[in-house]
Coordinates of C-alpha atoms and ligand atoms in Angstrom, one line a residue:
M1 CA 3.2 -118.6 -64.9
A2 CA 1.7 -120.7 -67.6
G3 CA 0.9 -123.8 -66.0
K4 CA 1.2 -122.9 -62.4
F5 CA -2.1 -121.7 -61.9
S6 CA -5.7 -121.7 -63.1
P7 CA -7.2 -118.5 -63.7
I8 CA -10.7 -118.6 -63.3
D9 CA -13.1 -118.8 -65.8
S10 CA -13.1 -115.4 -67.7
D11 CA -16.8 -114.9 -67.2
W12 CA -16.1 -114.3 -63.4
W13 CA -14.0 -111.3 -64.3
K14 CA -15.9 -109.8 -66.9
M15 CA -18.8 -109.1 -64.4
T16 CA -19.3 -105.9 -62.5
R17 CA -18.6 -107.0 -59.0
L18 CA -18.2 -104.8 -55.6
W19 CA -15.8 -105.8 -53.0
L20 CA -15.6 -104.8 -49.4
G21 CA -12.4 -104.7 -47.9
I22 CA -11.8 -104.4 -43.9
E23 CA -8.4 -103.7 -42.3
S24 CA -8.1 -104.0 -38.5
S25 CA -4.5 -105.3 -37.8
C26 CA -3.5 -102.5 -36.2
D27 CA -4.4 -99.0 -34.8
D28 CA -6.7 -98.2 -37.9
T29 CA -10.1 -99.3 -38.8
A30 CA -10.9 -99.6 -41.8
C31 CA -13.3 -100.3 -44.8
A32 CA -13.4 -99.6 -48.5
I33 CA -15.6 -100.4 -51.3
L34 CA -14.1 -101.3 -55.0
E35 CA -15.9 -101.8 -57.7
E36 CA -14.2 -104.5 -60.1
R37 CA -14.7 -104.5 -63.9
E38 CA -12.7 -106.3 -66.5
D39 CA -10.6 -103.4 -67.4
S40 CA -10.3 -101.1 -64.1
I41 CA -10.7 -101.3 -60.3
K42 CA -12.4 -98.3 -59.2
I43 CA -12.1 -97.4 -55.3
L44 CA -15.8 -95.9 -54.6
S45 CA -14.6 -95.6 -51.1
N46 CA -12.3 -95.7 -48.8
C47 CA -12.8 -95.0 -45.0
L48 CA -10.5 -95.2 -41.9
Y49 CA -10.8 -94.2 -37.8
S50 CA -7.5 -93.8 -36.8
Q51 CA -7.0 -94.6 -33.3
I52 CA -4.0 -92.2 -33.1
D53 CA -5.6 -90.0 -30.3
E54 CA -6.5 -93.4 -28.1
H55 CA -2.6 -94.0 -28.3
K56 CA -1.1 -90.8 -28.3
A57 CA -0.6 -90.4 -24.1
W58 CA 0.9 -93.8 -24.2
G59 CA 3.8 -93.3 -27.1
G60 CA 2.8 -96.6 -28.7
V61 CA -0.4 -98.7 -29.8
V62 CA -1.6 -100.1 -26.8
P63 CA -3.0 -103.8 -27.8
E64 CA -6.3 -103.9 -25.5
L65 CA -7.4 -100.2 -26.3
A66 CA -6.9 -100.9 -30.2
S67 CA -9.3 -104.0 -29.9
R68 CA -11.9 -101.8 -27.9
A69 CA -11.6 -98.9 -30.2
H70 CA -12.0 -101.6 -33.4
L71 CA -15.3 -103.0 -31.8
E72 CA -16.6 -99.1 -31.3
K73 CA -15.6 -97.9 -35.0
I74 CA -15.8 -100.9 -37.2
I75 CA -20.2 -100.4 -37.9
P76 CA -19.5 -96.7 -38.0
V77 CA -17.1 -97.1 -40.7
L78 CA -18.6 -99.6 -42.5
E79 CA -21.6 -97.3 -42.6
Q80 CA -19.7 -94.5 -43.7
A81 CA -18.1 -96.6 -46.2
L82 CA -21.2 -97.7 -48.1
E83 CA -22.8 -94.1 -48.0
N84 CA -19.3 -92.7 -49.5
A85 CA -19.7 -95.5 -52.5
K86 CA -23.7 -94.7 -52.6
V87 CA -23.6 -98.7 -52.4
N88 CA -26.3 -100.8 -50.4
I89 CA -25.0 -103.8 -48.1
K90 CA -27.3 -106.0 -50.2
E91 CA -25.1 -105.0 -53.1
I92 CA -21.7 -106.4 -52.1
N93 CA -20.5 -109.6 -53.7
Q94 CA -17.3 -110.5 -51.8
I95 CA -15.7 -109.9 -48.9
A96 CA -12.1 -109.9 -47.7
F97 CA -10.6 -108.9 -44.3
T98 CA -6.6 -108.8 -42.9
A99 CA -6.2 -112.1 -41.3
C100 CA -2.2 -111.9 -40.5
P101 CA 0.0 -110.4 -39.5
G102 CA -1.0 -107.9 -36.7
L103 CA -2.3 -107.7 -33.3
M104 CA -4.3 -110.9 -32.2
G105 CA -7.0 -108.6 -30.3
S106 CA -7.5 -106.5 -33.5
L107 CA -7.1 -109.1 -35.9
L108 CA -9.9 -110.7 -34.6
V109 CA -12.8 -108.0 -34.5
G110 CA -12.3 -107.7 -38.3
A111 CA -12.2 -111.2 -38.9
N112 CA -15.4 -112.3 -36.8
F113 CA -17.4 -108.8 -38.4
A114 CA -16.3 -109.8 -41.9
Q115 CA -17.1 -113.7 -41.7
G116 CA -20.3 -112.6 -39.4
L117 CA -21.4 -110.4 -42.5
A118 CA -20.6 -112.8 -44.9
K119 CA -22.4 -115.3 -43.6
D120 CA -25.5 -113.2 -43.5
L121 CA -25.2 -112.0 -46.8
N122 CA -24.4 -115.4 -47.8
I123 CA -21.4 -114.3 -50.1
E124 CA -17.6 -115.3 -50.1
C125 CA -15.3 -114.5 -47.0
H126 CA -11.4 -114.4 -47.5
G127 CA -8.7 -113.7 -45.2
I128 CA -5.7 -111.8 -46.8
N129 CA -2.2 -111.2 -45.6
H130 CA -1.6 -107.3 -44.6
L131 CA 1.7 -107.5 -46.3
E132 CA 0.5 -109.0 -49.5
G133 CA -2.1 -106.0 -49.3
H134 CA 0.3 -103.2 -49.3
I135 CA 2.6 -104.9 -52.6
Y136 CA -0.9 -105.1 -54.5
A137 CA -1.8 -101.3 -53.3
A138 CA 0.7 -100.5 -55.7
F139 CA -1.1 -102.3 -58.9
L140 CA -4.8 -101.2 -58.3
H141 CA -4.2 -98.7 -61.1
A142 CA -3.0 -101.6 -63.5
A143 CA -5.9 -103.9 -63.3
K144 CA -6.9 -103.9 -67.2
G145 CA -6.9 -107.7 -68.6
N146 CA -4.5 -108.7 -65.7
H147 CA -5.1 -112.0 -64.1
G148 CA -3.3 -111.4 -61.1
E149 CA 0.2 -112.0 -62.5
L150 CA 3.2 -109.5 -61.7
P151 CA 6.3 -109.1 -63.0
L152 CA 9.4 -110.6 -61.1
L153 CA 10.1 -107.9 -58.5
I154 CA 11.7 -107.1 -55.2
T155 CA 9.6 -104.9 -52.5
L156 CA 10.8 -103.2 -49.8
I157 CA 8.0 -103.3 -47.3
V158 CA 8.4 -100.5 -45.2
S159 CA 6.0 -99.6 -42.4
G160 CA 6.2 -99.2 -38.9
G161 CA 6.1 -103.0 -38.2
H162 CA 7.9 -103.9 -40.8
T163 CA 11.4 -103.4 -43.0
E164 CA 12.2 -106.0 -45.4
L165 CA 13.0 -106.9 -48.6
V166 CA 11.3 -110.0 -50.5
L167 CA 11.6 -111.5 -53.6
V168 CA 8.3 -111.5 -55.4
N169 CA 7.4 -114.3 -58.2
N170 CA 3.7 -114.6 -58.6
F171 CA 2.6 -115.4 -55.0
E172 CA 6.0 -117.0 -54.1
Y173 CA 7.7 -115.2 -51.5
V174 CA 11.2 -115.2 -50.4
S175 CA 12.6 -113.1 -48.0
I176 CA 15.9 -111.8 -48.7
G177 CA 16.8 -109.6 -45.6
K178 CA 15.0 -107.5 -43.1
T179 CA 15.6 -105.3 -40.1
R180 CA 17.4 -107.0 -37.4
D181 CA 15.6 -104.6 -34.5
D182 CA 13.3 -101.4 -35.4
A183 CA 11.3 -101.2 -38.4
A184 CA 12.1 -98.0 -40.2
G185 CA 8.8 -96.5 -39.3
E186 CA 9.2 -96.9 -35.7
A187 CA 12.5 -95.3 -36.2
F188 CA 10.9 -92.2 -37.2
D189 CA 8.8 -92.5 -34.6
K190 CA 10.8 -93.1 -31.8
S191 CA 13.2 -90.5 -33.0
G192 CA 10.3 -88.3 -33.3
K193 CA 9.5 -88.7 -29.6
V194 CA 12.9 -88.0 -28.7
L195 CA 12.9 -84.8 -31.1
G196 CA 9.6 -83.7 -28.9
L197 CA 7.3 -84.0 -31.9
G198 CA 3.9 -85.7 -31.9
Y199 CA 3.3 -89.7 -32.4
P200 CA 3.4 -91.3 -34.8
A201 CA 6.2 -88.9 -36.1
G202 CA 6.9 -90.1 -39.7
V203 CA 4.5 -87.8 -41.4
E204 CA 5.6 -84.5 -39.1
I205 CA 9.0 -85.3 -39.4
S206 CA 8.6 -85.5 -43.1
R207 CA 7.0 -81.8 -43.3
L208 CA 9.6 -80.0 -41.2
A209 CA 12.5 -81.8 -43.6
K210 CA 11.2 -80.1 -46.4
N211 CA 12.7 -77.0 -45.0
G212 CA 16.0 -78.2 -43.7
N213 CA 19.3 -79.3 -44.9
P214 CA 19.7 -82.8 -45.5
H215 CA 23.5 -83.1 -44.8
F216 CA 23.3 -80.6 -41.7
F217 CA 24.3 -83.7 -39.6
E218 CA 25.4 -87.1 -40.9
F219 CA 23.5 -89.6 -38.6
P220 CA 24.7 -93.0 -38.8
R221 CA 23.8 -95.4 -41.3
A222 CA 24.1 -99.4 -39.9
L223 CA 25.1 -102.2 -41.5
N224 CA 26.2 -100.0 -44.4
D225 CA 27.7 -103.4 -46.2
N226 CA 26.9 -105.9 -48.7
S227 CA 24.2 -107.5 -46.3
F228 CA 20.4 -107.0 -46.8
E229 CA 19.9 -106.6 -43.4
F230 CA 18.9 -103.6 -41.8
S231 CA 19.2 -102.1 -38.3
F232 CA 17.5 -98.5 -37.3
S233 CA 17.8 -99.0 -33.1
G234 CA 21.2 -97.5 -33.0
L235 CA 19.5 -94.5 -35.1
K236 CA 17.2 -93.5 -32.2
T237 CA 20.3 -93.4 -29.6
A238 CA 22.1 -91.5 -31.8
V239 CA 19.1 -89.0 -32.0
L240 CA 18.6 -88.9 -28.1
R241 CA 22.8 -88.5 -27.8
Y242 CA 22.7 -85.8 -30.0
V243 CA 19.9 -84.2 -28.5
Q244 CA 21.9 -84.3 -25.1
T245 CA 24.5 -82.8 -26.4
N246 CA 23.4 -79.9 -28.2
G247 CA 20.4 -79.1 -25.8
E248 CA 17.0 -78.6 -26.2
E249 CA 17.1 -74.9 -27.3
F250 CA 19.5 -76.0 -30.1
V251 CA 17.3 -78.6 -31.1
K252 CA 14.4 -76.3 -31.6
E253 CA 16.2 -73.9 -33.5
H254 CA 17.3 -76.5 -36.2
I255 CA 14.4 -79.0 -36.0
S256 CA 14.0 -78.7 -39.9
D257 CA 17.9 -79.2 -40.5
I258 CA 17.8 -82.2 -37.9
C259 CA 14.3 -83.9 -39.5
A260 CA 15.7 -83.9 -43.0
S261 CA 19.3 -85.7 -42.2
L262 CA 17.5 -88.2 -39.7
Q263 CA 15.2 -88.5 -42.8
E264 CA 18.2 -88.8 -45.1
A265 CA 19.7 -91.4 -43.2
I266 CA 16.6 -93.7 -43.3
A267 CA 15.8 -92.8 -47.0
D268 CA 19.5 -93.4 -47.8
I269 CA 20.2 -96.7 -46.4
L270 CA 16.6 -98.4 -47.7
S271 CA 17.0 -97.0 -51.4
L272 CA 20.6 -97.8 -51.3
K273 CA 19.9 -101.5 -50.1
T274 CA 16.8 -101.9 -52.1
V275 CA 18.3 -101.2 -55.4
N276 CA 21.3 -103.7 -54.7
A277 CA 19.1 -106.2 -54.0
A278 CA 17.2 -105.8 -57.1
K279 CA 20.8 -105.7 -59.3
K280 CA 22.2 -108.6 -57.2
N281 CA 19.0 -111.0 -58.0
K282 CA 18.8 -109.3 -61.9
V283 CA 15.1 -108.0 -60.9
E284 CA 14.0 -105.1 -63.4
N285 CA 11.0 -104.1 -61.1
I286 CA 11.1 -102.7 -57.7
V287 CA 7.6 -102.0 -55.6
L288 CA 8.2 -99.5 -52.8
C289 CA 5.2 -100.1 -50.3
G290 CA 4.0 -100.0 -46.5
G291 CA 3.7 -96.8 -44.7
V292 CA 6.8 -95.1 -44.7
S293 CA 6.9 -95.5 -48.6
A294 CA 4.7 -92.3 -48.6
N295 CA 7.8 -90.6 -47.7
Y296 CA 9.0 -88.1 -50.8
R297 CA 12.5 -88.2 -49.7
L298 CA 12.4 -91.8 -49.7
R299 CA 10.5 -92.2 -53.0
E300 CA 13.2 -89.3 -54.4
L301 CA 16.0 -91.7 -53.9
M302 CA 14.6 -94.7 -54.7
N303 CA 13.5 -92.8 -58.0
E304 CA 17.0 -91.7 -58.7
R305 CA 19.1 -95.0 -58.1
S306 CA 16.8 -97.1 -59.7
Q307 CA 16.7 -95.0 -62.9
K308 CA 20.7 -95.0 -63.0
E309 CA 20.8 -98.9 -63.1
G310 CA 17.7 -99.2 -65.6
I311 CA 14.9 -100.4 -62.8
N312 CA 11.4 -99.6 -63.1
L313 CA 10.1 -98.1 -60.0
I314 CA 6.3 -99.0 -58.7
C315 CA 5.0 -97.4 -55.6
P316 CA 1.2 -97.0 -54.9
E317 CA -0.1 -93.6 -54.9
P318 CA 0.7 -91.7 -51.4
S319 CA -2.7 -92.0 -50.0
L320 CA -2.7 -96.0 -50.3
C321 CA 0.8 -96.2 -48.9
T322 CA -0.4 -96.2 -45.1
D323 CA -2.9 -98.8 -43.8
N324 CA -6.3 -98.6 -45.5
G325 CA -9.5 -101.3 -46.7
A326 CA -8.5 -101.1 -50.3
M327 CA -5.5 -102.4 -50.5
I328 CA -6.9 -105.6 -48.3
A329 CA -9.9 -105.8 -51.3
A330 CA -6.9 -105.3 -53.9
A331 CA -4.8 -108.5 -53.1
A332 CA -7.8 -110.4 -52.9
I333 CA -8.9 -109.3 -56.6
F334 CA -5.7 -110.3 -57.9
R335 CA -5.7 -113.8 -56.4
K336 CA -9.4 -114.2 -57.4
R337 CA -8.5 -113.7 -60.7
A338 CA -5.3 -115.7 -60.7
G339 CA -7.3 -118.4 -59.0
V340 CA -5.3 -118.7 -55.8
L341 CA -7.7 -117.2 -53.7
T342 CA -8.3 -119.5 -50.8
Q343 CA -11.0 -119.1 -48.2
N344 CA -8.6 -119.8 -45.7
N345 CA -10.0 -117.6 -42.7
E346 CA -7.6 -118.4 -40.0
V347 CA -6.4 -115.8 -38.4
K348 CA -2.7 -115.4 -36.9
A349 CA -0.4 -112.7 -35.2
W350 CA 2.3 -114.1 -37.3
S351 CA 2.6 -114.3 -41.1
N352 CA 3.9 -117.5 -42.8
L353 CA 3.7 -116.1 -46.5
W354 CA 7.5 -115.9 -46.8
Ligands
KG4_401 O1 2.0 -99.1 -43.0 P1 1.4 -98.4 -41.7 O2 0.2 -97.6 -42.1 O3 1.1 -99.0 -40.4 C1 2.1 -100.4 -40.1 O4 1.8 -101.5 -40.8 O5 3.0 -100.2 -39.7 O6 2.7 -97.7 -41.5 C2 2.7 -96.7 -40.4 C3 4.2 -96.1 -40.3 C4 4.5 -95.1 -38.9 O7 6.0 -95.6 -38.3 C5 4.6 -93.8 -39.7 O8 5.2 -92.6 -38.7 C6 5.1 -93.9 -40.9 O9 4.3 -95.1 -41.4 N1 4.8 -92.9 -41.9 C7 6.0 -92.1 -42.4 C8 5.1 -91.2 -43.5 N2 3.8 -91.5 -43.4 C9 3.4 -92.5 -42.3 N3 6.8 -92.6 -42.4 C10 7.7 -91.1 -43.0 N4 7.3 -90.1 -43.7 C11 6.0 -90.2 -44.1 N5 5.5 -89.4 -45.1
ZN402 ZN1 0.8 -101.6 -42.6

């Protein structure tokens, strides 16, 4: 860290500052207001409009519908965030928005809105990588005296769009393995569809799994080897075959056991490879983040396995695991403190952070 960054003048972060975080990379329109002080970062409001109902009928996110919904909802969501935080728009000091990765149309709505607003208020505006936002959501509680530096860590970013292991060394990112096909969140959602559950199915599967036997059926753990790659597309095919073989009545009768077994297969392989990656890279900290990191069984297994190896596990609180505006503001705050926040507002569908 020393010499690598030039942390900004400490007067900067000794002042109280209000940040607006805007997230619109996929199907959630989100705005949050954060109050930054030297020794704390407080979430004053974290509002979100979920477009799930718009996309439900199609069984997945329809990009054109998503950008239209962002356009309709971004102002009401911001108004709600300001009202909940009891803040006037003119009091906002800094704006951060998701610049990549994501659906182009969805990103552009948030980016244009953020930049227009910043211009009007004559304040700074910063484009943030969504995945970095997921990571920094895990450090919101650790703001005291933190200049943005993180311990050397391995992060598992696990969501509807990503499943990737990344070695993080203070704003330097090295990907060490990712999924070859579906993300783990997709495995939950697509398998849920086959099981006749709603969309997205992750939360419902984990709710049903609580009353089930995780070893009722051993669903396959693909690429169960020494690599750090994942593969989940075979899992949804295995679930489909299971339903075809046993029939819908049987599935209905044993839905909790099937959900618990499916969840176990996903949580098992994710936690095994993450802890192995930390061991191999001699890293003492793991950050588990992204929407699927809200899953209780994944957190449990990750906790058990990392404790056994003497590795420290850091997770965002469950409400901050899925997409939200607070995580975008959090990444910007820590970057600003470390002196590595640029006002690069280029919007890109793909990430080139690592
Ligand atoms: O991070 P996120 O909100 O959006 C993306 O960037 O993709 O993640 C959404 C994903 C969905 O696939 C959803 O089913 C999954 O996270 N998810 C869960 C849970 N909560 C959300 N999966 C399993 N268990 C959960 N509790
Ligand atoms: Zn996400």
